[in-house]
């Protein structure tokens, strides 16, 4: 699922083309999926981000490092669209560059589990881009955030809706 191509990206000088793991408003059926992903993906598959926790936010969730699992979707950019999609998602997630003090999220590479799709398939994992809450947001969530049980976000689980 992962390409070995590199691309110039708004959030950093060079980014390896890899799948994206989404877990909130970019999920299929959620509003930002249609706005940002329609026609820009070559494949989407349910996936799980291990060693992470999911917290409620103002109409969208935040994932942080932790002892849990976050459920979402891994998606692959359509051919020729990767740079555009990366820029759109960096803008949406307010990622200005690694460690930037105004980041809302940090774009990081994490191992994501793809559940088995059949009796003979034992499942697999891929390295994907994941937008995790930036450091200041993470500190706030750990001290007073609302944990989302089971690591599954829906608009109805968000206090913003």
mmCIF file of C-alpha atoms in Angstrom, residues 4-149:
data_model
loop_
_atom_site.group_PDB
_atom_site.id
_atom_site.type_symbol
_atom_site.label_atom_id
_atom_site.label_comp_id
_atom_site.label_asym_id
_atom_site.label_seq_id
_atom_site.Cartn_x
_atom_site.Cartn_y
_atom_site.Cartn_z
ATOM 1 C CA UNK A 4 8.436 4.942 -2.230
ATOM 2 C CA UNK A 5 7.953 8.321 -3.891
ATOM 3 C CA UNK A 6 8.786 11.620 -2.180
ATOM 4 C CA UNK A 7 6.922 14.881 -2.642
ATOM 5 C CA UNK A 8 7.458 18.491 -1.616
ATOM 6 C CA UNK A 9 4.811 19.279 0.991
ATOM 7 C CA UNK A 10 3.516 22.451 2.680
ATOM 8 C CA UNK A 11 4.131 20.977 6.145
ATOM 9 C CA UNK A 12 7.733 20.016 5.460
ATOM 10 C CA UNK A 13 10.373 19.990 2.778
ATOM 11 C CA UNK A 14 9.895 16.385 1.631
ATOM 12 C CA UNK A 15 7.287 13.812 2.612
ATOM 13 C CA UNK A 16 7.275 10.138 1.657
ATOM 14 C CA UNK A 17 4.095 9.132 -0.125
ATOM 15 C CA UNK A 18 2.289 6.881 2.284
ATOM 16 C CA UNK A 19 -1.315 6.172 3.214
ATOM 17 C CA UNK A 20 -3.239 8.378 5.643
ATOM 18 C CA UNK A 21 -5.062 7.128 8.740
ATOM 19 C CA UNK A 22 -8.202 9.172 9.501
ATOM 20 C CA UNK A 23 -10.425 8.836 12.561
ATOM 21 C CA UNK A 24 -12.826 11.815 12.754
ATOM 22 C CA UNK A 25 -14.579 14.154 10.338
ATOM 23 C CA UNK A 26 -12.635 12.612 7.426
ATOM 24 C CA UNK A 27 -14.217 9.171 7.947
ATOM 25 C CA UNK A 28 -16.586 7.894 5.242
ATOM 26 C CA UNK A 29 -20.025 9.389 5.888
ATOM 27 C CA UNK A 30 -18.654 12.392 7.781
ATOM 28 C CA UNK A 31 -18.769 15.913 6.278
ATOM 29 C CA UNK A 32 -15.054 16.408 5.607
ATOM 30 C CA UNK A 33 -14.795 13.090 3.779
ATOM 31 C CA UNK A 34 -16.868 14.466 0.915
ATOM 32 C CA UNK A 35 -15.225 17.900 1.021
ATOM 33 C CA UNK A 36 -11.594 16.771 1.082
ATOM 34 C CA UNK A 37 -11.420 13.131 -0.020
ATOM 35 C CA UNK A 38 -14.089 12.552 -2.674
ATOM 36 C CA UNK A 39 -12.314 11.759 -5.948
ATOM 37 C CA UNK A 40 -8.885 12.000 -4.310
ATOM 38 C CA UNK A 41 -8.468 8.436 -3.014
ATOM 39 C CA UNK A 42 -7.583 5.182 -4.750
ATOM 40 C CA UNK A 43 -8.593 2.997 -1.817
ATOM 41 C CA UNK A 44 -10.032 3.108 1.688
ATOM 42 C CA UNK A 45 -10.025 0.350 4.288
ATOM 43 C CA UNK A 46 -11.013 0.079 7.967
ATOM 44 C CA UNK A 47 -7.986 0.216 10.241
ATOM 45 C CA UNK A 48 -6.897 0.565 13.864
ATOM 46 C CA UNK A 49 -4.234 2.802 15.375
ATOM 47 C CA UNK A 50 -2.719 0.935 18.340
ATOM 48 C CA UNK A 51 -1.166 2.636 21.372
ATOM 49 C CA UNK A 52 -3.447 5.661 21.085
ATOM 50 C CA UNK A 53 -6.389 7.239 22.884
ATOM 51 C CA UNK A 54 -9.216 9.283 21.398
ATOM 52 C CA UNK A 55 -10.518 12.465 23.016
ATOM 53 C CA UNK A 56 -13.526 14.611 22.235
ATOM 54 C CA UNK A 57 -12.931 18.031 20.733
ATOM 55 C CA UNK A 58 -15.066 20.961 19.542
ATOM 56 C CA UNK A 59 -16.873 19.043 16.771
ATOM 57 C CA UNK A 60 -13.931 16.780 15.955
ATOM 58 C CA UNK A 61 -11.712 14.364 17.904
ATOM 59 C CA UNK A 62 -8.060 14.298 18.893
ATOM 60 C CA UNK A 63 -5.897 11.168 19.017
ATOM 61 C CA UNK A 64 -2.935 11.106 21.391
ATOM 62 C CA UNK A 65 -0.342 8.506 22.364
ATOM 63 C CA UNK A 66 -1.715 6.167 25.033
ATOM 64 C CA UNK A 67 -2.709 2.676 26.105
ATOM 65 C CA UNK A 68 -5.678 2.105 23.846
ATOM 66 C CA UNK A 69 -6.793 1.763 20.248
ATOM 67 C CA UNK A 70 -8.353 4.249 17.840
ATOM 68 C CA UNK A 71 -10.625 2.968 15.070
ATOM 69 C CA UNK A 72 -10.636 4.664 11.695
ATOM 70 C CA UNK A 73 -9.866 4.267 8.008
ATOM 71 C CA UNK A 74 -6.613 4.060 6.102
ATOM 72 C CA UNK A 75 -6.724 5.643 2.678
ATOM 73 C CA UNK A 76 -4.416 5.875 -0.299
ATOM 74 C CA UNK A 77 -4.227 8.989 -2.472
ATOM 75 C CA UNK A 78 -5.337 8.637 -6.079
ATOM 76 C CA UNK A 79 -2.512 8.640 -8.651
ATOM 77 C CA UNK A 80 -1.129 12.137 -9.210
ATOM 78 C CA UNK A 81 -3.115 13.619 -6.293
ATOM 79 C CA UNK A 82 -0.798 12.922 -3.351
ATOM 80 C CA UNK A 83 0.790 16.385 -3.063
ATOM 81 C CA UNK A 84 -2.574 18.135 -3.372
ATOM 82 C CA UNK A 85 -4.180 15.834 -0.794
ATOM 83 C CA UNK A 86 -1.285 16.221 1.639
ATOM 84 C CA UNK A 87 -1.560 20.017 1.397
ATOM 85 C CA UNK A 88 -5.331 19.967 1.895
ATOM 86 C CA UNK A 89 -5.091 17.720 4.957
ATOM 87 C CA UNK A 90 -2.207 19.703 6.477
ATOM 88 C CA UNK A 91 -4.311 22.870 6.100
ATOM 89 C CA UNK A 92 -7.465 21.240 7.531
ATOM 90 C CA UNK A 93 -5.565 19.829 10.510
ATOM 91 C CA UNK A 94 -3.707 23.113 11.111
ATOM 92 C CA UNK A 95 -0.315 21.460 10.695
ATOM 93 C CA UNK A 96 2.239 24.160 9.880
ATOM 94 C CA UNK A 97 5.363 21.997 10.128
ATOM 95 C CA UNK A 98 7.010 19.593 12.580
ATOM 96 C CA UNK A 99 6.950 21.031 16.099
ATOM 97 C CA UNK A 100 5.513 24.407 15.021
ATOM 98 C CA UNK A 101 4.114 26.175 18.122
ATOM 99 C CA UNK A 102 0.800 26.991 16.367
ATOM 100 C CA UNK A 103 0.095 23.408 15.248
ATOM 101 C CA UNK A 104 -3.245 21.996 16.281
ATOM 102 C CA UNK A 105 -2.096 18.543 15.160
ATOM 103 C CA UNK A 106 1.296 16.991 14.374
ATOM 104 C CA UNK A 107 1.552 14.819 11.256
ATOM 105 C CA UNK A 108 3.510 11.711 12.272
ATOM 106 C CA UNK A 109 4.174 8.251 10.859
ATOM 107 C CA UNK A 110 2.658 5.380 12.838
ATOM 108 C CA UNK A 111 2.092 1.682 12.299
ATOM 109 C CA UNK A 112 -1.601 1.095 11.575
ATOM 110 C CA UNK A 113 -3.284 -2.316 11.724
ATOM 111 C CA UNK A 114 -5.486 -3.499 8.862
ATOM 112 C CA UNK A 115 -7.891 -6.180 10.115
ATOM 113 C CA UNK A 116 -8.166 -9.481 8.276
ATOM 114 C CA UNK A 117 -10.539 -9.401 5.302
ATOM 115 C CA UNK A 118 -11.095 -13.133 4.963
ATOM 116 C CA UNK A 119 -10.537 -16.484 6.665
ATOM 117 C CA UNK A 120 -7.100 -16.931 5.065
ATOM 118 C CA UNK A 121 -6.003 -13.315 5.653
ATOM 119 C CA UNK A 122 -4.291 -12.767 9.000
ATOM 120 C CA UNK A 123 -4.386 -9.005 8.631
ATOM 121 C CA UNK A 124 -1.400 -6.736 8.098
ATOM 122 C CA UNK A 125 -0.008 -3.403 9.129
ATOM 123 C CA UNK A 126 1.178 -0.369 7.195
ATOM 124 C CA UNK A 127 3.058 2.790 8.090
ATOM 125 C CA UNK A 128 0.711 5.711 7.571
ATOM 126 C CA UNK A 129 0.494 9.438 8.218
ATOM 127 C CA UNK A 130 -1.589 10.167 11.306
ATOM 128 C CA UNK A 131 -2.541 13.572 12.673
ATOM 129 C CA UNK A 132 -2.066 13.412 16.459
ATOM 130 C CA UNK A 133 -2.892 16.286 18.799
ATOM 131 C CA UNK A 134 -0.008 18.759 19.124
ATOM 132 C CA UNK A 135 1.885 18.955 22.429
ATOM 133 C CA UNK A 136 -0.107 21.815 24.020
ATOM 134 C CA UNK A 137 -3.423 20.207 23.053
ATOM 135 C CA UNK A 138 -2.234 16.837 24.373
ATOM 136 C CA UNK A 139 -1.317 18.344 27.764
ATOM 137 C CA UNK A 140 -4.763 19.913 28.023
ATOM 138 C CA UNK A 141 -6.527 16.677 27.059
ATOM 139 C CA UNK A 142 -4.564 14.601 29.578
ATOM 140 C CA UNK A 143 -5.564 16.946 32.423
ATOM 141 C CA UNK A 144 -9.177 17.713 31.560
ATOM 142 C CA UNK A 145 -10.233 16.102 28.295
ATOM 143 C CA UNK A 146 -13.170 13.802 27.677
ATOM 144 C CA UNK A 147 -12.001 10.343 26.622
ATOM 145 C CA UNK A 148 -14.078 8.683 23.891
ATOM 146 C CA UNK A 149 -14.829 5.108 24.965
#
